[in-house]
Coordinates of C-alpha atoms in Angstrom, one line a residue:
X256 CA -48.2 -138.3 -12.9
X257 CA -46.1 -140.3 -10.4
X258 CA -43.5 -138.2 -8.8
X259 CA -40.0 -139.6 -8.6
X260 CA -38.4 -139.7 -5.1
X261 CA -35.3 -137.7 -4.5
X262 CA -32.4 -139.7 -3.1
X263 CA -29.8 -137.3 -1.9
X264 CA -26.9 -139.7 -2.2
X265 CA -27.9 -140.8 -5.7
X266 CA -24.5 -140.1 -7.0
X267 CA -22.5 -140.2 -10.2
X268 CA -19.3 -142.2 -9.7
X269 CA -17.7 -142.3 -13.2
X270 CA -21.3 -142.4 -14.3
X271 CA -22.5 -145.5 -12.5
X272 CA -25.5 -144.7 -10.3
X273 CA -26.0 -146.0 -6.8
X274 CA -29.1 -144.8 -4.9
X275 CA -29.6 -144.8 -1.2
X276 CA -31.8 -142.8 1.2
X277 CA -30.2 -140.2 3.3
X278 CA -31.6 -138.8 6.6
X279 CA -30.5 -135.2 6.1
X280 CA -34.2 -134.1 6.1
X281 CA -34.7 -135.8 9.4
X282 CA -37.8 -137.5 7.9
X283 CA -39.7 -140.0 10.0
X284 CA -38.8 -143.7 9.4
X285 CA -40.4 -145.0 6.3
X286 CA -41.4 -141.5 5.0
X287 CA -40.1 -140.9 1.5
X288 CA -40.1 -137.3 0.6
X289 CA -40.8 -136.6 -3.1
X290 CA -39.6 -133.7 -5.2
X291 CA -42.5 -131.5 -4.4
X292 CA -42.2 -131.8 -0.7
X293 CA -38.4 -131.2 -0.9
X294 CA -38.4 -128.2 -3.2
X295 CA -41.7 -126.5 -2.7
X296 CA -41.1 -126.0 1.0
X297 CA -38.2 -123.5 1.4
X298 CA -36.9 -125.0 4.7
X299 CA -36.5 -128.4 3.0
X300 CA -34.9 -126.9 -0.1
X301 CA -32.5 -125.0 2.2
X302 CA -31.5 -128.1 4.0
X303 CA -30.9 -129.8 0.7
X304 CA -28.7 -126.9 -0.3
X305 CA -26.7 -127.0 2.8
X306 CA -26.0 -130.7 2.2
X307 CA -24.0 -129.8 -0.9
X308 CA -21.3 -128.6 1.5
X309 CA -21.0 -132.1 3.0
X310 CA -18.6 -133.3 0.3
X311 CA -15.9 -130.9 1.3
X312 CA -12.9 -132.8 2.6
X313 CA -10.3 -131.6 5.0
X314 CA -6.7 -132.7 4.7
X315 CA -5.8 -133.5 8.3
X316 CA -6.5 -137.2 8.0
X317 CA -7.1 -137.8 4.3
X318 CA -5.4 -141.2 3.5
X319 CA -5.7 -144.5 5.3
X320 CA -8.3 -146.5 7.3
X321 CA -6.9 -146.4 10.8
X322 CA -5.3 -143.2 12.0
X323 CA -5.3 -141.7 8.5
X324 CA -2.7 -139.2 7.7
X325 CA -2.3 -136.1 5.5
X326 CA -1.2 -135.9 1.9
X327 CA 2.1 -134.4 3.1
X328 CA 3.3 -138.0 3.9
X329 CA 3.1 -138.9 0.2
X330 CA 5.0 -135.7 -0.6
X331 CA 8.5 -135.0 0.7
X332 CA 7.2 -133.0 3.7
X333 CA 6.7 -136.0 6.0
X334 CA 6.7 -139.7 6.5
X335 CA 4.0 -142.0 7.9
X336 CA 5.7 -145.3 7.5
X337 CA 3.1 -147.6 9.0
X338 CA 1.3 -149.2 6.1
X339 CA -2.3 -148.6 7.3
X340 CA -1.8 -144.9 7.0
X341 CA -2.3 -145.1 3.3
X342 CA 0.4 -142.9 1.9
X343 CA 2.9 -145.8 1.7
X344 CA 0.9 -147.1 -1.3
X345 CA 1.6 -143.8 -3.2
X346 CA 5.2 -143.8 -2.1
X347 CA 5.6 -147.2 -3.7
X348 CA 4.2 -145.9 -7.0
X349 CA 0.8 -147.6 -6.8
X350 CA -2.1 -145.2 -7.2
X351 CA -5.1 -147.2 -8.2
X352 CA -8.0 -146.3 -6.0
X353 CA -5.8 -144.3 -3.5
X354 CA -7.2 -140.8 -2.8
X355 CA -10.1 -141.7 -5.1
X356 CA -12.6 -139.0 -4.6
X357 CA -14.6 -139.4 -7.8
X358 CA -17.8 -140.7 -6.1
X359 CA -17.6 -138.0 -3.4
X360 CA -17.1 -135.1 -5.7
X361 CA -19.5 -136.2 -8.4
X362 CA -22.1 -136.7 -5.7
X363 CA -21.6 -133.1 -4.7
X364 CA -21.8 -131.9 -8.3
X365 CA -25.0 -133.9 -8.8
X366 CA -26.6 -132.2 -5.7
X367 CA -25.6 -128.8 -7.1
X368 CA -27.2 -129.7 -10.4
X369 CA -30.4 -130.9 -8.8
X370 CA -30.7 -127.7 -6.7
X371 CA -30.2 -125.5 -9.8
X372 CA -32.7 -127.5 -11.8
X373 CA -35.4 -126.7 -9.2
X374 CA -35.0 -122.9 -9.0
X375 CA -38.4 -122.3 -10.5
X376 CA -40.3 -124.2 -7.9
X377 CA -38.4 -123.3 -4.8
X378 CA -40.3 -120.5 -2.9
X379 CA -37.3 -118.3 -2.0
X380 CA -38.2 -115.5 0.5
X381 CA -36.5 -112.9 -1.7
X382 CA -34.3 -112.5 -4.8
X383 CA -31.2 -111.8 -2.7
X384 CA -31.5 -115.1 -0.9
X385 CA -32.0 -116.9 -4.2
X386 CA -29.0 -115.3 -5.8
X387 CA -26.8 -116.1 -2.8
X388 CA -27.8 -119.7 -2.7
X389 CA -27.3 -120.1 -6.4
X390 CA -23.9 -118.6 -6.1
X391 CA -23.0 -121.1 -3.4
X392 CA -24.1 -124.0 -5.7
X393 CA -22.0 -122.6 -8.5
X394 CA -18.9 -122.2 -6.3
X395 CA -19.2 -125.7 -4.8
X396 CA -19.7 -127.3 -8.2
X397 CA -16.6 -125.5 -9.4
X398 CA -14.6 -126.5 -6.3
X399 CA -15.5 -130.2 -6.8
X400 CA -14.6 -130.1 -10.5
X401 CA -11.3 -128.5 -9.6
X402 CA -10.6 -131.2 -7.1
X403 CA -11.3 -133.8 -9.8
X404 CA -9.2 -132.3 -12.6
X405 CA -6.2 -131.6 -10.5
X406 CA -6.0 -135.4 -9.9
X407 CA -7.0 -136.8 -13.2
X408 CA -6.9 -134.0 -15.8
X409 CA -9.9 -133.5 -18.0
X410 CA -13.0 -135.5 -16.9
X411 CA -16.6 -135.6 -18.0
X412 CA -18.6 -132.4 -17.4
X413 CA -22.1 -133.4 -16.3
X414 CA -24.8 -130.7 -16.2
X415 CA -27.8 -132.8 -16.5
X416 CA -29.5 -134.4 -13.5
X417 CA -28.9 -138.1 -14.4
X418 CA -31.3 -140.8 -13.1
X419 CA -31.3 -144.6 -13.4
X420 CA -32.2 -145.4 -17.0
X421 CA -30.4 -142.4 -18.5
X422 CA -27.3 -142.8 -20.6
X423 CA -24.5 -142.8 -18.1
X424 CA -21.6 -143.3 -20.6
X425 CA -19.8 -140.0 -21.0
X426 CA -16.4 -139.4 -22.6
X427 CA -13.8 -137.3 -21.0
X428 CA -13.8 -133.5 -21.7
X429 CA -10.5 -131.9 -22.3
X430 CA -8.6 -130.2 -19.4
X431 CA -9.1 -126.9 -21.2
X432 CA -12.9 -127.4 -21.4
X433 CA -13.0 -128.3 -17.7
X434 CA -11.0 -125.1 -16.9
X435 CA -13.4 -123.0 -18.9
X436 CA -16.4 -124.6 -17.2
X437 CA -14.9 -124.1 -13.7
X438 CA -14.1 -120.4 -14.5
X439 CA -17.6 -119.8 -15.8
X440 CA -19.0 -121.2 -12.5
X441 CA -16.6 -119.0 -10.5
X442 CA -17.8 -115.9 -12.4
X443 CA -21.4 -116.8 -11.7
X444 CA -20.6 -117.2 -8.0
X445 CA -18.6 -114.0 -7.9
X446 CA -21.5 -112.0 -9.4
X447 CA -24.0 -113.2 -6.8
X448 CA -22.2 -114.1 -3.6
X449 CA -22.0 -111.6 -0.7
X450 CA -18.6 -110.2 0.1
X451 CA -19.0 -111.0 3.8
X452 CA -21.0 -113.3 6.1
X453 CA -22.4 -112.7 9.6
X454 CA -21.1 -114.8 12.5
X455 CA -23.9 -117.3 12.3
X456 CA -23.0 -118.0 8.7
X457 CA -19.3 -118.6 9.2
X458 CA -18.0 -121.4 6.9
X459 CA -20.3 -120.6 4.0
X460 CA -18.7 -119.4 0.9
X461 CA -18.3 -115.7 -0.2
X462 CA -17.4 -113.7 -3.2
X463 CA -13.7 -113.8 -2.1
X464 CA -13.7 -117.6 -1.9
X465 CA -15.0 -117.8 -5.5
X466 CA -12.3 -115.3 -6.6
X467 CA -9.7 -117.3 -4.8
X468 CA -10.8 -120.5 -6.5
X469 CA -10.6 -118.6 -9.8
X470 CA -7.1 -117.5 -9.0
X471 CA -5.9 -120.9 -8.1
X472 CA -7.5 -122.5 -11.2
X473 CA -5.8 -120.0 -13.5
X474 CA -2.4 -120.5 -11.8
X475 CA -2.7 -124.3 -12.2
X476 CA -3.8 -124.0 -15.8
X477 CA -0.9 -121.7 -16.6
X478 CA 1.7 -124.1 -15.2
X479 CA 4.0 -126.3 -17.2
X480 CA 2.0 -129.5 -16.8
X481 CA -0.6 -128.0 -19.1
X482 CA 1.5 -126.2 -21.7
X483 CA 0.2 -128.3 -24.5
X484 CA -3.5 -127.5 -23.8
X485 CA -3.3 -124.0 -22.3
X486 CA -1.4 -122.0 -24.9
X487 CA -2.7 -118.5 -24.6
X488 CA 0.1 -115.9 -24.3
X489 CA -1.6 -114.1 -21.4
X490 CA -2.2 -117.1 -19.2
X491 CA 0.2 -116.0 -16.4
X492 CA -1.1 -112.5 -16.5
X493 CA -4.6 -113.7 -16.1
X494 CA -3.5 -115.7 -13.0
X495 CA -1.6 -112.7 -11.6
X496 CA -4.6 -110.4 -12.1
X497 CA -7.0 -112.9 -10.4
X498 CA -4.8 -113.3 -7.4
X499 CA -4.3 -109.5 -7.1
X500 CA -8.1 -109.0 -7.3
X501 CA -8.4 -111.1 -4.1
X502 CA -5.7 -109.2 -2.4
X503 CA -7.4 -105.9 -3.3
X504 CA -10.9 -106.9 -2.5
X505 CA -12.8 -104.5 -0.3
X506 CA -15.7 -105.1 2.1
X507 CA -19.0 -103.2 2.1
X508 CA -17.4 -100.3 3.8
X509 CA -14.4 -100.0 1.5
X510 CA -12.0 -101.5 4.0
X511 CA -9.6 -104.4 2.9
X512 CA -11.6 -107.6 3.1
X513 CA -8.5 -109.7 3.8
X514 CA -5.3 -109.0 5.7
X515 CA -2.5 -111.3 6.9
X516 CA -3.0 -112.3 10.5
X517 CA -0.5 -110.1 12.0
X518 CA -0.7 -108.8 15.6
X519 CA 3.0 -107.9 15.8
X520 CA 4.1 -111.3 17.3
X521 CA 6.1 -112.5 14.3
X522 CA 6.0 -116.3 13.8
X523 CA 3.7 -116.7 16.8
X524 CA 1.0 -115.1 14.7
X525 CA 1.7 -117.5 11.8
X526 CA 1.2 -120.4 14.3
X527 CA -2.0 -119.0 15.8
X528 CA -3.7 -118.2 12.5
X529 CA -4.7 -121.9 12.1
X530 CA -6.6 -121.8 15.5
X531 CA -8.2 -118.4 15.1
X532 CA -11.4 -117.7 13.2
X533 CA -12.4 -114.7 11.2
X534 CA -14.9 -113.6 13.8
X535 CA -12.1 -113.5 16.3
X536 CA -10.0 -111.2 14.2
X537 CA -8.3 -113.5 11.7
X538 CA -9.0 -111.7 8.4
X539 CA -6.5 -113.9 6.5
X540 CA -9.0 -116.8 6.2
X541 CA -10.9 -116.7 3.0
X542 CA -12.6 -120.1 3.1
X543 CA -12.3 -123.0 5.6
X544 CA -14.2 -126.1 6.7
X545 CA -16.4 -125.1 9.6
X546 CA -16.5 -127.3 12.7
X547 CA -16.7 -126.8 16.4
X548 CA -13.7 -126.8 18.8
X549 CA -12.1 -130.2 19.4
X550 CA -10.0 -131.8 22.1
X551 CA -7.2 -134.4 22.2
X552 CA -9.5 -137.3 21.6
X553 CA -10.2 -136.1 18.1
X554 CA -7.9 -137.9 15.6
X555 CA -7.1 -134.6 13.9
X556 CA -5.0 -133.9 17.1
X557 CA -4.2 -137.4 18.4
X558 CA -2.8 -138.7 15.1
X559 CA -0.5 -135.8 14.6
X560 CA 0.6 -135.2 18.2
X561 CA 4.0 -136.5 19.4
X562 CA 4.5 -139.9 20.8
X563 CA 6.3 -140.6 24.0
X564 CA 6.4 -139.6 27.6
X565 CA 4.0 -136.8 28.4
X566 CA 2.5 -136.5 24.9
X567 CA 0.6 -139.8 24.2
X568 CA -0.2 -138.9 20.6
X569 CA 0.3 -141.4 17.7
X570 CA 3.2 -139.4 16.2
X571 CA 2.0 -140.6 12.8
X572 CA 3.2 -137.5 10.8
X573 CA 7.0 -137.2 10.9
X574 CA 8.6 -134.3 9.0
X575 CA 11.4 -135.5 6.8
X576 CA 15.0 -134.2 6.8
X577 CA 14.3 -133.3 3.1
X578 CA 11.7 -130.9 4.2
X579 CA 13.6 -129.5 7.2
X580 CA 16.5 -128.7 4.9
X581 CA 14.3 -126.3 2.9
X582 CA 14.1 -123.9 5.8
X583 CA 16.3 -120.9 5.3
X584 CA 18.7 -119.5 7.9
X585 CA 17.6 -116.4 9.8
X586 CA 19.7 -114.3 7.4
X587 CA 17.6 -115.4 4.4
X588 CA 20.2 -117.8 2.9
X589 CA 19.6 -121.4 2.1
X590 CA 21.6 -123.8 4.3
X591 CA 23.9 -124.7 1.4
X592 CA 24.7 -121.1 0.4
X593 CA 28.0 -119.6 1.1
X594 CA 27.8 -117.4 4.2
X595 CA 24.6 -119.0 5.5
X596 CA 26.1 -119.8 8.9
X597 CA 24.6 -123.3 8.9
X598 CA 26.3 -125.5 11.5
X599 CA 25.8 -129.2 10.9
X600 CA 26.7 -129.8 14.5
X601 CA 24.0 -127.4 15.7
X602 CA 21.5 -127.6 12.8
X603 CA 18.5 -125.9 14.5
X604 CA 20.2 -122.7 15.4
X605 CA 19.2 -119.5 13.6
X606 CA 16.7 -120.9 11.2
X607 CA 13.7 -119.2 9.5
X608 CA 11.4 -118.2 12.4
X609 CA 8.6 -120.4 11.0
X610 CA 10.8 -123.4 11.5
X611 CA 10.2 -123.2 15.3
X612 CA 6.5 -123.0 14.8
X613 CA 6.3 -125.8 12.3
X614 CA 8.7 -128.5 13.5
X615 CA 9.1 -130.2 16.9
X616 CA 12.7 -131.2 17.0
X617 CA 15.2 -132.6 19.5
X618 CA 15.8 -130.1 22.3
X619 CA 12.6 -128.0 21.6
X620 CA 10.1 -127.5 24.3
X621 CA 6.5 -128.6 23.7
X622 CA 3.8 -128.4 26.3
X623 CA 6.4 -127.7 28.9
X624 CA 8.4 -130.9 28.1
X625 CA 11.9 -130.9 26.5
X626 CA 11.7 -133.2 23.4
X627 CA 14.2 -136.0 23.2
X628 CA 14.6 -137.7 19.8
X629 CA 18.2 -138.7 20.3
X630 CA 19.5 -142.2 20.4
X631 CA 22.3 -143.7 22.6
X632 CA 25.3 -145.4 20.9
X633 CA 24.1 -148.8 21.9
X634 CA 20.3 -147.9 21.6
X635 CA 19.7 -148.8 25.3
X636 CA 19.1 -145.3 26.7
X637 CA 17.4 -143.5 23.9
X638 CA 15.5 -140.2 24.2
X639 CA 12.0 -140.7 25.6
X640 CA 10.4 -139.5 22.3
X641 CA 12.2 -141.8 20.0
X642 CA 12.6 -145.5 20.6
X643 CA 13.2 -147.0 17.2
X644 CA 9.7 -148.5 17.3
X645 CA 7.0 -148.2 14.7
X646 CA 4.9 -146.0 16.8
X647 CA 7.6 -143.3 17.3
X648 CA 8.9 -140.8 14.8
X649 CA 10.7 -142.3 11.9
X650 CA 12.7 -139.2 11.1
X651 CA 13.6 -137.6 14.5
X652 CA 10.9 -134.9 14.1
X653 CA 7.2 -134.3 14.9
X654 CA 4.8 -131.7 13.5
X655 CA 4.1 -128.6 15.5
X656 CA 2.0 -126.7 12.9
X657 CA -1.7 -127.3 13.3
X658 CA -1.3 -128.5 16.9
X659 CA -2.7 -126.1 19.5
X660 CA -0.2 -126.4 22.4
X661 CA -3.0 -126.0 25.0
X662 CA -4.8 -129.2 23.9
X663 CA -3.2 -132.0 25.8
X664 CA -3.9 -135.6 26.6
X665 CA -6.0 -136.4 29.7
X666 CA -7.6 -132.9 29.7
X667 CA -10.8 -131.6 28.3
X668 CA -9.2 -128.4 26.9
X669 CA -10.6 -127.7 23.4
X670 CA -9.5 -125.4 20.6
X671 CA -10.5 -124.5 17.1
X672 CA -8.6 -126.5 14.5
X673 CA -9.3 -125.0 11.1
X674 CA -8.6 -126.7 7.8
X675 CA -8.2 -123.7 5.5
X676 CA -8.9 -124.1 1.8
X677 CA -7.9 -120.5 0.9
X678 CA -6.0 -117.8 2.8
X679 CA -4.5 -114.5 1.8
X680 CA -0.9 -115.6 2.1
X681 CA -1.5 -118.1 -0.8
X682 CA -2.9 -115.3 -2.9
X683 CA 0.3 -113.2 -2.4
X684 CA 2.4 -116.2 -3.3
X685 CA 0.2 -117.0 -6.4
X686 CA 0.5 -113.4 -7.5
X687 CA 4.3 -113.4 -7.0
X688 CA 4.7 -116.6 -9.0
X689 CA 2.5 -115.5 -11.9
X690 CA 4.1 -112.0 -12.1
X691 CA 7.6 -113.5 -12.1
X692 CA 6.6 -115.6 -15.1
X693 CA 5.2 -112.5 -16.8
X694 CA 8.0 -110.0 -16.2
X695 CA 10.6 -111.5 -14.0
X696 CA 11.4 -110.5 -10.4
X697 CA 9.9 -107.0 -10.5
X698 CA 9.3 -104.8 -7.4
X699 CA 5.7 -106.2 -7.3
X700 CA 7.0 -109.8 -7.0
X701 CA 9.4 -108.8 -4.2
X702 CA 6.7 -106.8 -2.4
X703 CA 4.3 -109.7 -2.4
X704 CA 6.8 -112.2 -1.1
X705 CA 8.2 -109.9 1.6
X706 CA 4.7 -109.2 2.8
X707 CA 4.2 -112.8 3.6
X708 CA 7.7 -113.3 5.0
X709 CA 7.5 -110.1 7.1
X710 CA 4.5 -111.3 9.0
X711 CA 6.5 -114.1 10.5
X712 CA 9.6 -112.0 11.1
X713 CA 11.5 -113.4 8.1
X714 CA 14.0 -111.2 6.4
X715 CA 13.3 -109.9 2.9
X716 CA 13.9 -112.0 -0.1
X717 CA 17.5 -111.5 -1.4
X718 CA 17.9 -108.8 -4.0
X719 CA 19.2 -109.2 -7.5
X720 CA 17.7 -112.6 -8.3
X721 CA 17.2 -113.7 -11.9
X722 CA 13.8 -114.9 -13.1
X723 CA 15.0 -118.5 -12.8
X724 CA 16.4 -118.0 -9.3
X725 CA 13.3 -116.2 -8.2
X726 CA 11.1 -119.1 -9.5
X727 CA 13.1 -121.5 -7.3
X728 CA 12.8 -119.3 -4.3
X729 CA 9.1 -118.9 -4.8
X730 CA 8.8 -122.7 -4.9
X731 CA 10.7 -122.9 -1.7
X732 CA 8.7 -120.1 -0.1
X733 CA 5.5 -122.0 -0.9
X734 CA 7.0 -125.2 0.6
X735 CA 7.6 -123.4 3.9
X736 CA 4.7 -121.0 4.2
X737 CA 2.1 -123.5 2.9
X738 CA 3.6 -126.6 4.5
X739 CA 1.1 -129.4 5.3
X740 CA -1.7 -127.5 3.6
X741 CA -1.8 -129.8 0.5
X742 CA 0.0 -127.4 -1.8
X743 CA 3.4 -129.2 -2.2
X744 CA 1.8 -132.4 -3.5
X745 CA 0.1 -130.4 -6.3
X746 CA 2.8 -127.8 -6.9
X747 CA 5.2 -130.6 -7.7
X748 CA 2.8 -131.9 -10.4
X749 CA 1.9 -128.7 -12.0
X750 CA 5.6 -127.7 -12.2
X751 CA 6.6 -131.2 -13.3
X752 CA 8.9 -131.5 -10.3
X753 CA 7.5 -134.7 -8.8
X754 CA 10.4 -137.0 -9.9
X755 CA 12.9 -134.5 -8.5
X756 CA 11.2 -133.7 -5.2
X757 CA 9.4 -137.0 -4.4
X758 CA 11.4 -139.7 -6.2
X759 CA 14.5 -141.1 -4.5
X760 CA 15.7 -141.1 -0.9
X761 CA 13.8 -139.8 2.0
X762 CA 16.0 -138.8 5.0
X763 CA 15.8 -138.8 8.8
X764 CA 18.1 -136.9 11.2
X765 CA 19.9 -139.6 13.2
X766 CA 20.9 -138.0 16.5
X767 CA 23.3 -139.8 18.9
X768 CA 24.0 -138.6 22.4
X769 CA 27.2 -140.1 23.8
X770 CA 28.1 -140.6 27.5
X771 CA 29.4 -137.1 27.8
X772 CA 26.2 -135.6 26.6
X773 CA 27.6 -134.6 23.2
X774 CA 25.1 -134.8 20.3
X775 CA 26.1 -135.9 16.8
X776 CA 23.8 -135.3 13.8
X777 CA 23.8 -137.6 10.8
X778 CA 21.5 -137.4 7.8
X779 CA 20.5 -140.9 6.9
X780 CA 18.2 -142.4 4.3
X781 CA 15.1 -144.3 5.6
X782 CA 13.3 -144.9 2.4
X783 CA 13.5 -144.8 -1.4
X784 CA 10.3 -143.6 -2.9
X785 CA 9.1 -144.1 -6.5
X786 CA 7.9 -141.3 -8.7
X787 CA 7.7 -141.3 -12.5
X788 CA 6.7 -138.3 -14.7
X789 CA 3.4 -140.0 -15.7
X790 CA 2.4 -139.9 -12.0
X791 CA 1.8 -136.2 -12.4
X792 CA -1.8 -137.3 -13.2
X793 CA -3.6 -140.0 -11.2
X794 CA -4.8 -143.1 -13.0
X795 CA -8.5 -143.4 -13.3
X796 CA -9.3 -146.3 -11.1
X797 CA -9.8 -149.6 -12.9
X798 CA -13.1 -150.1 -11.3
X799 CA -14.3 -146.9 -12.9
X800 CA -12.8 -147.7 -16.2
X801 CA -14.8 -151.0 -16.2
X802 CA -18.0 -149.1 -15.7
X803 CA -17.6 -146.7 -18.5
X804 CA -15.8 -147.9 -21.7
X805 CA -15.8 -144.4 -23.1
X806 CA -13.2 -143.3 -20.5
X807 CA -9.6 -143.2 -21.7
X808 CA -6.9 -143.9 -19.2
X809 CA -4.1 -141.4 -18.5
X810 CA -0.8 -142.1 -20.3
X811 CA 1.6 -144.3 -18.5
X812 CA -1.0 -146.2 -16.5

């Protein structure tokens, strides 16, 4: 019997197969490892297994070919107005092929399927190792399917290991069927994964990560976007229970597995949690993309870093005034509320403490330099960090969140820069949202929200809110706490708020400094973005539709 060679990047992209050899096994040139040599030698099977993780994508530089930018610049959080950044296509309402991850995620799914089809021949050293590795494969397959269906809705579920010559034409499964499949994989992972990992296994998935994926999947499924398909009366309670299970998870010694990163420094702890790993005392992190420390030369830093004298970043991610306006005042009131104390002539005074750790604004100090994003009346003596040129901020702001202040241009200083997929603060917010839908703003809802706010020195949520008022405040809290973490883009869709939040005018803060040094602040539109309700789901790319006539396009496209 002739053995078929394993091609690791033999992937399913809307069920068209492309094969190519991969060097992950470090095989000698010309040596083609067959199935027996891969899976009957544990070290080779282990390396194949690790490669399933390679399809995880971080969100620092997701869209674009040169200096790619985050999804936040397609949402209302930021603007990246240079066309090559990629988000402009989405802002104009054209989605075909943009953020198309079908090939990538189906490739990861296929690898997980291959691994699980070979369990009988892999010589695992013990049953515990086998169970853990199988749990990882279940989690990663579920994660990749979740990434697919949050973009497209229900898509084909593929469990078989497909090869050239097989029937590759699969119809779409329903969203509900996909949810059930993902939840089943999560349960399998939860039952076999360890609750903790040693330092030399940081970045590998755990029981808590699988529980967090389950919680997020249930929250999304319960949301208004899927009311037609997901109709069970207990859907919000299931989402609440799943989030609470993560919050309450204990380690092997009975201690809380996860805790908010809180060293008593208020919003400074919020800032540092993205640069601090679990083995350095950050027990808020549940699952993140593991990589070594990086310096300013890495585009994860350089693309986001401010542009102008002393900074030398690309300044490609400019927070919008729309987003800045979402930050509460320090007294917990929204800027438009009576008694908030908001001063349009001094707009950055007394804001939510997280504002100062998220936004670089005119007059703030960053890396020892006072930021100048003002303009002169005749535009001849503008601030050194805003020049009305394409490579400077389009909004008057730069991002501070995710930028370790110690990492500067022309130095070799490095820092951890973690893309976090799941952290405990999200689970508190998921729990609060789901419980509010179940029973309104109960004490449990307030407690969960105030736990997150309190870590950063934010005052408690206002008392006496109605269910509808609390729903809006939770949406706003998610926008602030989870900013630039790829939640707003998907929250808008699942709540059917995309047209309201992302359609219409995007604003800058136009700051003018006159000859006396007086600053004036004017909110001005810089762009009109397009968003229609049918954009809540991506279109299946035309190239993929052409490969598989059984696929049906999403409505509106």
